[in-house]
Amino acid sequence: MHELVIVEGILNAVVPAAKEHDAKKILSIRLKIGELSGVVPSCIHEYFKVAAKGTIAEGAEILIDNIPVGIRCKACGYTGELPKRHYRCPACGSADFRIESGREYYVDTIEAE
């Protein structure tokens, strides 16, 4: 249910930004969501429909791009993507790595008229 809070945060960011640029209607919002963020895209879509009612974002298309898990292996120096459901460095097999991406989520772009 934390997606509702996330959607409210998105609206609190994009609606004033669009109005600041004299937009009358938000057409689309592109989000970047990391695989490890805990954010469920289908919930974002559903909550957005409800939360955006009566705002200039009502009816806007929500576009979601996935951010894969990126790591830096401490054992071999590998930097890159960690395959899904794989918990070891794909180069050397070590479990000693630092997660560098995939936990984040943010608004990437807004299209408005």
mmCIF file of N, CA and C in Angstrom:
data_model
loop_
_atom_site.group_PDB
_atom_site.id
_atom_site.type_symbol
_atom_site.label_atom_id
_atom_site.label_comp_id
_atom_site.label_asym_id
_atom_site.label_seq_id
_atom_site.Cartn_x
_atom_site.Cartn_y
_atom_site.Cartn_z
ATOM 1 N N MET A 1 0.821 -1.201 0.000
ATOM 2 C CA MET A 1 0.000 0.000 0.000
ATOM 3 C C MET A 1 0.865 1.265 0.000
ATOM 4 N N HIS A 2 2.180 1.109 0.179
ATOM 5 C CA HIS A 2 3.034 2.296 0.146
ATOM 6 C C HIS A 2 3.044 2.941 -1.229
ATOM 7 N N GLU A 3 2.537 2.245 -2.242
ATOM 8 C CA GLU A 3 2.469 2.826 -3.582
ATOM 9 C C GLU A 3 1.543 4.036 -3.623
ATOM 10 N N LEU A 4 0.509 4.051 -2.766
ATOM 11 C CA LEU A 4 -0.381 5.217 -2.710
ATOM 12 C C LEU A 4 0.402 6.450 -2.281
ATOM 13 N N VAL A 5 1.248 6.318 -1.300
ATOM 14 C CA VAL A 5 2.083 7.434 -0.843
ATOM 15 C C VAL A 5 3.034 7.859 -1.963
ATOM 16 N N ILE A 6 3.566 6.892 -2.679
ATOM 17 C CA ILE A 6 4.463 7.194 -3.799
ATOM 18 C C ILE A 6 3.711 7.966 -4.881
ATOM 19 N N VAL A 7 2.507 7.506 -5.215
ATOM 20 C CA VAL A 7 1.698 8.185 -6.229
ATOM 21 C C VAL A 7 1.367 9.609 -5.785
ATOM 22 N N GLU A 8 1.020 9.788 -4.532
ATOM 23 C CA GLU A 8 0.743 11.134 -4.028
ATOM 24 C C GLU A 8 1.988 12.012 -4.140
ATOM 25 N N GLY A 9 3.151 11.450 -3.871
ATOM 26 C CA GLY A 9 4.398 12.185 -4.024
ATOM 27 C C GLY A 9 4.662 12.567 -5.475
ATOM 28 N N ILE A 10 4.368 11.649 -6.375
ATOM 29 C CA ILE A 10 4.527 11.939 -7.802
ATOM 30 C C ILE A 10 3.633 13.104 -8.200
ATOM 31 N N LEU A 11 2.369 13.029 -7.794
ATOM 32 C CA LEU A 11 1.436 14.108 -8.131
ATOM 33 C C LEU A 11 1.854 15.429 -7.503
ATOM 34 N N ASN A 12 2.342 15.382 -6.269
ATOM 35 C CA ASN A 12 2.795 16.606 -5.597
ATOM 36 C C ASN A 12 4.014 17.222 -6.272
ATOM 37 N N ALA A 13 4.733 16.416 -7.040
ATOM 38 C CA ALA A 13 5.891 16.924 -7.778
ATOM 39 C C ALA A 13 5.507 17.392 -9.177
ATOM 40 N N VAL A 14 4.745 16.578 -9.908
ATOM 41 C CA VAL A 14 4.514 16.874 -11.322
ATOM 42 C C VAL A 14 3.432 17.918 -11.568
ATOM 43 N N VAL A 15 2.388 17.945 -10.758
ATOM 44 C CA VAL A 15 1.308 18.912 -11.003
ATOM 45 C C VAL A 15 1.817 20.348 -10.843
ATOM 46 N N PRO A 16 2.474 20.698 -9.731
ATOM 47 C CA PRO A 16 3.006 22.070 -9.638
ATOM 48 C C PRO A 16 4.046 22.388 -10.721
ATOM 49 N N ALA A 17 4.881 21.405 -11.069
ATOM 50 C CA ALA A 17 5.895 21.642 -12.107
ATOM 51 C C ALA A 17 5.230 21.933 -13.451
ATOM 52 N N ALA A 18 4.187 21.176 -13.765
ATOM 53 C CA ALA A 18 3.475 21.404 -15.029
ATOM 54 C C ALA A 18 2.784 22.770 -15.024
ATOM 55 N N LYS A 19 2.137 23.108 -13.919
ATOM 56 C CA LYS A 19 1.453 24.405 -13.822
ATOM 57 C C LYS A 19 2.441 25.559 -13.907
ATOM 58 N N GLU A 20 3.617 25.359 -13.343
ATOM 59 C CA GLU A 20 4.663 26.382 -13.395
ATOM 60 C C GLU A 20 5.046 26.715 -14.838
ATOM 61 N N HIS A 21 4.864 25.738 -15.725
ATOM 62 C CA HIS A 21 5.172 25.931 -17.147
ATOM 63 C C HIS A 21 3.903 26.155 -17.966
ATOM 64 N N ASP A 22 2.843 26.590 -17.288
ATOM 65 C CA ASP A 22 1.557 26.935 -17.912
ATOM 66 C C ASP A 22 0.887 25.775 -18.633
ATOM 67 N N ALA A 23 1.148 24.559 -18.200
ATOM 68 C CA ALA A 23 0.501 23.393 -18.806
ATOM 69 C C ALA A 23 -0.942 23.302 -18.306
ATOM 70 N N LYS A 24 -1.807 22.903 -19.179
ATOM 71 C CA LYS A 24 -3.221 22.715 -18.835
ATOM 72 C C LYS A 24 -3.548 21.252 -18.578
ATOM 73 N N LYS A 25 -2.715 20.357 -19.124
ATOM 74 C CA LYS A 25 -2.986 18.930 -19.032
ATOM 75 C C LYS A 25 -1.675 18.161 -19.077
ATOM 76 N N ILE A 26 -1.528 17.193 -18.163
ATOM 77 C CA ILE A 26 -0.381 16.285 -18.214
ATOM 78 C C ILE A 26 -0.798 15.081 -19.037
ATOM 79 N N LEU A 27 -0.046 14.804 -20.080
ATOM 80 C CA LEU A 27 -0.378 13.709 -20.986
ATOM 81 C C LEU A 27 0.260 12.387 -20.562
ATOM 82 N N SER A 28 1.507 12.452 -20.111
ATOM 83 C CA SER A 28 2.185 11.230 -19.689
ATOM 84 C C SER A 28 3.252 11.549 -18.651
ATOM 85 N N ILE A 29 3.528 10.530 -17.846
ATOM 86 C CA ILE A 29 4.574 10.616 -16.837
ATOM 87 C C ILE A 29 5.407 9.350 -16.962
ATOM 88 N N ARG A 30 6.705 9.529 -17.202
ATOM 89 C CA ARG A 30 7.604 8.381 -17.321
ATOM 90 C C ARG A 30 8.339 8.220 -15.991
ATOM 91 N N LEU A 31 8.216 7.015 -15.432
ATOM 92 C CA LEU A 31 8.872 6.687 -14.174
ATOM 93 C C LEU A 31 9.985 5.687 -14.411
ATOM 94 N N LYS A 32 11.005 5.774 -13.613
ATOM 95 C CA LYS A 32 12.080 4.779 -13.589
ATOM 96 C C LYS A 32 11.949 4.076 -12.242
ATOM 97 N N ILE A 33 11.815 2.740 -12.277
ATOM 98 C CA ILE A 33 11.615 1.975 -11.051
ATOM 99 C C ILE A 33 12.615 0.826 -10.995
ATOM 100 N N GLY A 34 13.408 0.808 -9.938
ATOM 101 C CA GLY A 34 14.409 -0.236 -9.751
ATOM 102 C C GLY A 34 13.796 -1.553 -9.322
ATOM 103 N N GLU A 35 14.420 -2.632 -9.773
ATOM 104 C CA GLU A 35 13.937 -3.977 -9.445
ATOM 105 C C GLU A 35 13.896 -4.245 -7.944
ATOM 106 N N LEU A 36 14.779 -3.617 -7.191
ATOM 107 C CA LEU A 36 14.836 -3.837 -5.746
ATOM 108 C C LEU A 36 14.142 -2.739 -4.946
ATOM 109 N N SER A 37 13.425 -1.840 -5.609
ATOM 110 C CA SER A 37 12.807 -0.708 -4.920
ATOM 111 C C SER A 37 11.619 -1.119 -4.057
ATOM 112 N N GLY A 38 11.026 -2.258 -4.354
ATOM 113 C CA GLY A 38 9.830 -2.672 -3.624
ATOM 114 C C GLY A 38 8.559 -2.046 -4.166
ATOM 115 N N VAL A 39 8.679 -1.247 -5.216
ATOM 116 C CA VAL A 39 7.521 -0.595 -5.822
ATOM 117 C C VAL A 39 6.892 -1.550 -6.829
ATOM 118 N N VAL A 40 5.568 -1.726 -6.721
ATOM 119 C CA VAL A 40 4.839 -2.623 -7.616
ATOM 120 C C VAL A 40 4.191 -1.782 -8.716
ATOM 121 N N PRO A 41 4.698 -1.893 -9.954
ATOM 122 C CA PRO A 41 4.174 -1.064 -11.043
ATOM 123 C C PRO A 41 2.661 -1.153 -11.239
ATOM 124 N N SER A 42 2.075 -2.326 -11.123
ATOM 125 C CA SER A 42 0.631 -2.445 -11.334
ATOM 126 C C SER A 42 -0.138 -1.635 -10.288
ATOM 127 N N CYS A 43 0.383 -1.571 -9.066
ATOM 128 C CA CYS A 43 -0.259 -0.763 -8.021
ATOM 129 C C CYS A 43 -0.121 0.724 -8.324
ATOM 130 N N ILE A 44 1.020 1.128 -8.856
ATOM 131 C CA ILE A 44 1.210 2.532 -9.238
ATOM 132 C C ILE A 44 0.131 2.922 -10.249
ATOM 133 N N HIS A 45 -0.091 2.076 -11.248
ATOM 134 C CA HIS A 45 -1.110 2.360 -12.265
ATOM 135 C C HIS A 45 -2.491 2.503 -11.639
ATOM 136 N N GLU A 46 -2.856 1.590 -10.776
ATOM 137 C CA GLU A 46 -4.193 1.601 -10.176
ATOM 138 C C GLU A 46 -4.388 2.792 -9.246
ATOM 139 N N TYR A 47 -3.428 3.042 -8.370
ATOM 140 C CA TYR A 47 -3.559 4.167 -7.442
ATOM 141 C C TYR A 47 -3.536 5.502 -8.174
ATOM 142 N N PHE A 48 -2.788 5.566 -9.264
ATOM 143 C CA PHE A 48 -2.715 6.822 -10.001
ATOM 144 C C PHE A 48 -4.079 7.199 -10.561
ATOM 145 N N LYS A 49 -4.809 6.230 -11.069
ATOM 146 C CA LYS A 49 -6.145 6.509 -11.623
ATOM 147 C C LYS A 49 -7.030 7.192 -10.586
ATOM 148 N N VAL A 50 -6.943 6.736 -9.356
ATOM 149 C CA VAL A 50 -7.776 7.279 -8.282
ATOM 150 C C VAL A 50 -7.234 8.618 -7.784
ATOM 151 N N ALA A 51 -5.947 8.680 -7.507
ATOM 152 C CA ALA A 51 -5.352 9.880 -6.913
ATOM 153 C C ALA A 51 -5.326 11.069 -7.858
ATOM 154 N N ALA A 52 -5.270 10.824 -9.165
ATOM 155 C CA ALA A 52 -5.173 11.924 -10.131
ATOM 156 C C ALA A 52 -6.523 12.529 -10.493
ATOM 157 N N LYS A 53 -7.611 11.911 -10.082
ATOM 158 C CA LYS A 53 -8.944 12.449 -10.418
ATOM 159 C C LYS A 53 -9.060 13.897 -9.957
ATOM 160 N N GLY A 54 -9.567 14.723 -10.871
ATOM 161 C CA GLY A 54 -9.776 16.129 -10.557
ATOM 162 C C GLY A 54 -8.540 16.999 -10.672
ATOM 163 N N THR A 55 -7.418 16.411 -11.090
ATOM 164 C CA THR A 55 -6.191 17.197 -11.276
ATOM 165 C C THR A 55 -5.870 17.279 -12.765
ATOM 166 N N ILE A 56 -4.894 18.090 -13.107
ATOM 167 C CA ILE A 56 -4.499 18.170 -14.528
ATOM 168 C C ILE A 56 -3.790 16.901 -14.990
ATOM 169 N N ALA A 57 -3.525 15.998 -14.065
ATOM 170 C CA ALA A 57 -2.892 14.717 -14.416
ATOM 171 C C ALA A 57 -3.916 13.613 -14.654
ATOM 172 N N GLU A 58 -5.190 13.908 -14.447
ATOM 173 C CA GLU A 58 -6.207 12.876 -14.652
ATOM 174 C C GLU A 58 -6.141 12.365 -16.090
ATOM 175 N N GLY A 59 -6.107 11.055 -16.243
ATOM 176 C CA GLY A 59 -6.048 10.437 -17.564
ATOM 177 C C GLY A 59 -4.650 10.349 -18.151
ATOM 178 N N ALA A 60 -3.645 10.850 -17.445
ATOM 179 C CA ALA A 60 -2.268 10.788 -17.958
ATOM 180 C C ALA A 60 -1.816 9.332 -18.046
ATOM 181 N N GLU A 61 -1.017 9.066 -19.037
ATOM 182 C CA GLU A 61 -0.457 7.724 -19.208
ATOM 183 C C GLU A 61 0.773 7.596 -18.309
ATOM 184 N N ILE A 62 0.838 6.497 -17.577
ATOM 185 C CA ILE A 62 1.998 6.215 -16.744
ATOM 186 C C ILE A 62 2.878 5.224 -17.495
ATOM 187 N N LEU A 63 4.087 5.635 -17.793
ATOM 188 C CA LEU A 63 5.045 4.793 -18.503
ATOM 189 C C LEU A 63 6.136 4.411 -17.507
ATOM 190 N N ILE A 64 6.428 3.133 -17.412
ATOM 191 C CA ILE A 64 7.401 2.677 -16.422
ATOM 192 C C ILE A 64 8.552 1.944 -17.094
ATOM 193 N N ASP A 65 9.755 2.429 -16.811
ATOM 194 C CA ASP A 65 10.978 1.772 -17.266
ATOM 195 C C ASP A 65 11.620 1.089 -16.065
ATOM 196 N N ASN A 66 12.022 -0.140 -16.264
ATOM 197 C CA ASN A 66 12.653 -0.923 -15.210
ATOM 198 C C ASN A 66 14.141 -0.588 -15.117
ATOM 199 N N ILE A 67 14.626 -0.440 -13.888
ATOM 200 C CA ILE A 67 16.063 -0.264 -13.657
ATOM 201 C C ILE A 67 16.587 -1.590 -13.110
ATOM 202 N N PRO A 68 17.451 -2.260 -13.849
ATOM 203 C CA PRO A 68 17.981 -3.545 -13.368
ATOM 204 C C PRO A 68 18.927 -3.346 -12.184
ATOM 205 N N VAL A 69 19.203 -4.428 -11.500
ATOM 206 C CA VAL A 69 20.147 -4.398 -10.384
ATOM 207 C C VAL A 69 21.556 -4.320 -10.964
ATOM 208 N N GLY A 70 22.263 -3.288 -10.545
ATOM 209 C CA GLY A 70 23.647 -3.115 -10.967
ATOM 210 C C GLY A 70 24.563 -3.320 -9.772
ATOM 211 N N ILE A 71 25.661 -4.021 -9.987
ATOM 212 C CA ILE A 71 26.585 -4.320 -8.883
ATOM 213 C C ILE A 71 28.013 -3.943 -9.230
ATOM 214 N N ARG A 72 28.839 -3.875 -8.175
ATOM 215 C CA ARG A 72 30.305 -3.794 -8.313
ATOM 216 C C ARG A 72 30.840 -4.895 -7.409
ATOM 217 N N CYS A 73 31.487 -5.875 -8.017
ATOM 218 C CA CYS A 73 32.020 -7.006 -7.261
ATOM 219 C C CYS A 73 33.299 -6.583 -6.549
ATOM 220 N N LYS A 74 33.364 -6.877 -5.261
ATOM 221 C CA LYS A 74 34.547 -6.549 -4.458
ATOM 222 C C LYS A 74 35.687 -7.537 -4.712
ATOM 223 N N ALA A 75 35.332 -8.721 -5.191
ATOM 224 C CA ALA A 75 36.353 -9.751 -5.416
ATOM 225 C C ALA A 75 37.088 -9.570 -6.737
ATOM 226 N N CYS A 76 36.347 -9.324 -7.818
ATOM 227 C CA CYS A 76 36.992 -9.272 -9.141
ATOM 228 C C CYS A 76 36.882 -7.918 -9.833
ATOM 229 N N GLY A 77 36.076 -7.005 -9.278
ATOM 230 C CA GLY A 77 35.946 -5.687 -9.887
ATOM 231 C C GLY A 77 34.873 -5.569 -10.942
ATOM 232 N N TYR A 78 34.169 -6.669 -11.224
ATOM 233 C CA TYR A 78 33.081 -6.633 -12.216
ATOM 234 C C TYR A 78 32.101 -5.517 -11.871
ATOM 235 N N THR A 79 31.731 -4.767 -12.876
ATOM 236 C CA THR A 79 30.690 -3.751 -12.741
ATOM 237 C C THR A 79 29.678 -4.014 -13.830
ATOM 238 N N GLY A 80 28.437 -4.231 -13.426
ATOM 239 C CA GLY A 80 27.400 -4.479 -14.418
ATOM 240 C C GLY A 80 26.136 -5.008 -13.783
ATOM 241 N N GLU A 81 25.327 -5.551 -14.637
ATOM 242 C CA GLU A 81 24.004 -6.015 -14.239
ATOM 243 C C GLU A 81 24.066 -7.371 -13.541
ATOM 244 N N LEU A 82 23.253 -7.512 -12.521
ATOM 245 C CA LEU A 82 23.110 -8.784 -11.828
ATOM 246 C C LEU A 82 21.863 -9.456 -12.391
ATOM 247 N N PRO A 83 22.008 -10.619 -13.001
ATOM 248 C CA PRO A 83 20.831 -11.291 -13.566
ATOM 249 C C PRO A 83 19.775 -11.555 -12.492
ATOM 250 N N LYS A 84 18.507 -11.552 -12.897
ATOM 251 C CA LYS A 84 17.405 -11.809 -11.966
ATOM 252 C C LYS A 84 17.583 -13.152 -11.281
ATOM 253 N N ARG A 85 17.260 -13.145 -9.984
ATOM 254 C CA ARG A 85 17.325 -14.349 -9.140
ATOM 255 C C ARG A 85 18.721 -14.984 -9.133
ATOM 256 N N HIS A 86 19.718 -14.153 -9.326
ATOM 257 C CA HIS A 86 21.106 -14.610 -9.310
ATOM 258 C C HIS A 86 21.803 -13.785 -8.236
ATOM 259 N N TYR A 87 22.322 -14.412 -7.225
ATOM 260 C CA TYR A 87 22.852 -13.680 -6.081
ATOM 261 C C TYR A 87 24.367 -13.776 -5.953
ATOM 262 N N ARG A 88 25.010 -13.989 -7.087
ATOM 263 C CA ARG A 88 26.465 -14.047 -7.122
ATOM 264 C C ARG A 88 26.950 -13.278 -8.348
ATOM 265 N N CYS A 89 28.158 -12.812 -8.248
ATOM 266 C CA CYS A 89 28.764 -12.089 -9.365
ATOM 267 C C CYS A 89 28.757 -12.984 -10.601
ATOM 268 N N PRO A 90 28.234 -12.491 -11.721
ATOM 269 C CA PRO A 90 28.218 -13.316 -12.926
ATOM 270 C C PRO A 90 29.608 -13.566 -13.511
ATOM 271 N N ALA A 91 30.606 -12.794 -13.105
ATOM 272 C CA ALA A 91 31.965 -12.962 -13.635
ATOM 273 C C ALA A 91 32.775 -13.979 -12.844
ATOM 274 N N CYS A 92 32.691 -13.898 -11.493
ATOM 275 C CA CYS A 92 33.562 -14.759 -10.693
ATOM 276 C C CYS A 92 32.824 -15.651 -9.690
ATOM 277 N N GLY A 93 31.535 -15.425 -9.504
ATOM 278 C CA GLY A 93 30.755 -16.252 -8.583
ATOM 279 C C GLY A 93 30.777 -15.787 -7.141
ATOM 280 N N SER A 94 31.444 -14.688 -6.852
ATOM 281 C CA SER A 94 31.518 -14.189 -5.478
ATOM 282 C C SER A 94 30.182 -13.593 -5.041
ATOM 283 N N ALA A 95 29.890 -13.722 -3.759
ATOM 284 C CA ALA A 95 28.710 -13.090 -3.178
ATOM 285 C C ALA A 95 29.091 -11.783 -2.483
ATOM 286 N N ASP A 96 30.335 -11.372 -2.627
ATOM 287 C CA ASP A 96 30.827 -10.155 -1.998
ATOM 288 C C ASP A 96 30.788 -9.017 -3.019
ATOM 289 N N PHE A 97 29.631 -8.360 -3.110
ATOM 290 C CA PHE A 97 29.481 -7.253 -4.050
ATOM 291 C C PHE A 97 28.640 -6.152 -3.425
ATOM 292 N N ARG A 98 28.721 -4.979 -4.023
ATOM 293 C CA ARG A 98 27.936 -3.835 -3.582
ATOM 294 C C ARG A 98 26.883 -3.542 -4.646
ATOM 295 N N ILE A 99 25.658 -3.349 -4.202
ATOM 296 C CA ILE A 99 24.583 -2.983 -5.122
ATOM 297 C C ILE A 99 24.703 -1.489 -5.405
ATOM 298 N N GLU A 100 24.793 -1.148 -6.690
ATOM 299 C CA GLU A 100 24.969 0.247 -7.082
ATOM 300 C C GLU A 100 23.735 0.860 -7.713
ATOM 301 N N SER A 101 22.817 0.037 -8.200
ATOM 302 C CA SER A 101 21.572 0.556 -8.757
ATOM 303 C C SER A 101 20.499 -0.518 -8.664
ATOM 304 N N GLY A 102 19.262 -0.055 -8.773
ATOM 305 C CA GLY A 102 18.134 -0.971 -8.737
ATOM 306 C C GLY A 102 17.236 -0.779 -7.532
ATOM 307 N N ARG A 103 17.645 0.082 -6.607
ATOM 308 C CA ARG A 103 16.813 0.362 -5.434
ATOM 309 C C ARG A 103 15.993 1.643 -5.608
ATOM 310 N N GLU A 104 16.359 2.453 -6.574
ATOM 311 C CA GLU A 104 15.767 3.769 -6.729
ATOM 312 C C GLU A 104 14.457 3.748 -7.517
ATOM 313 N N TYR A 105 13.708 4.825 -7.388
ATOM 314 C CA TYR A 105 12.550 5.090 -8.239
ATOM 315 C C TYR A 105 12.392 6.605 -8.318
ATOM 316 N N TYR A 106 12.031 7.095 -9.509
ATOM 317 C CA TYR A 106 11.918 8.546 -9.674
ATOM 318 C C TYR A 106 11.144 8.880 -10.946
ATOM 319 N N VAL A 107 10.673 10.120 -11.014
ATOM 320 C CA VAL A 107 10.025 10.642 -12.211
ATOM 321 C C VAL A 107 11.135 11.015 -13.179
ATOM 322 N N ASP A 108 11.057 10.488 -14.380
ATOM 323 C CA ASP A 108 12.074 10.767 -15.390
ATOM 324 C C ASP A 108 11.645 11.946 -16.260
ATOM 325 N N THR A 109 10.461 11.863 -16.861
ATOM 326 C CA THR A 109 9.979 12.937 -17.728
ATOM 327 C C THR A 109 8.470 13.110 -17.571
ATOM 328 N N ILE A 110 8.017 14.281 -17.956
ATOM 329 C CA ILE A 110 6.590 14.600 -17.978
ATOM 330 C C ILE A 110 6.292 15.181 -19.357
ATOM 331 N N GLU A 111 5.215 14.712 -19.956
ATOM 332 C CA GLU A 111 4.752 15.319 -21.209
ATOM 333 C C GLU A 111 3.438 16.017 -20.911
ATOM 334 N N ALA A 112 3.359 17.289 -21.266
ATOM 335 C CA ALA A 112 2.164 18.081 -20.974
ATOM 336 C C ALA A 112 1.850 19.006 -22.137
ATOM 337 N N GLU A 113 0.627 19.525 -22.122
ATOM 338 C CA GLU A 113 0.241 20.509 -23.140
ATOM 339 C C GLU A 113 -0.368 21.717 -22.469
#
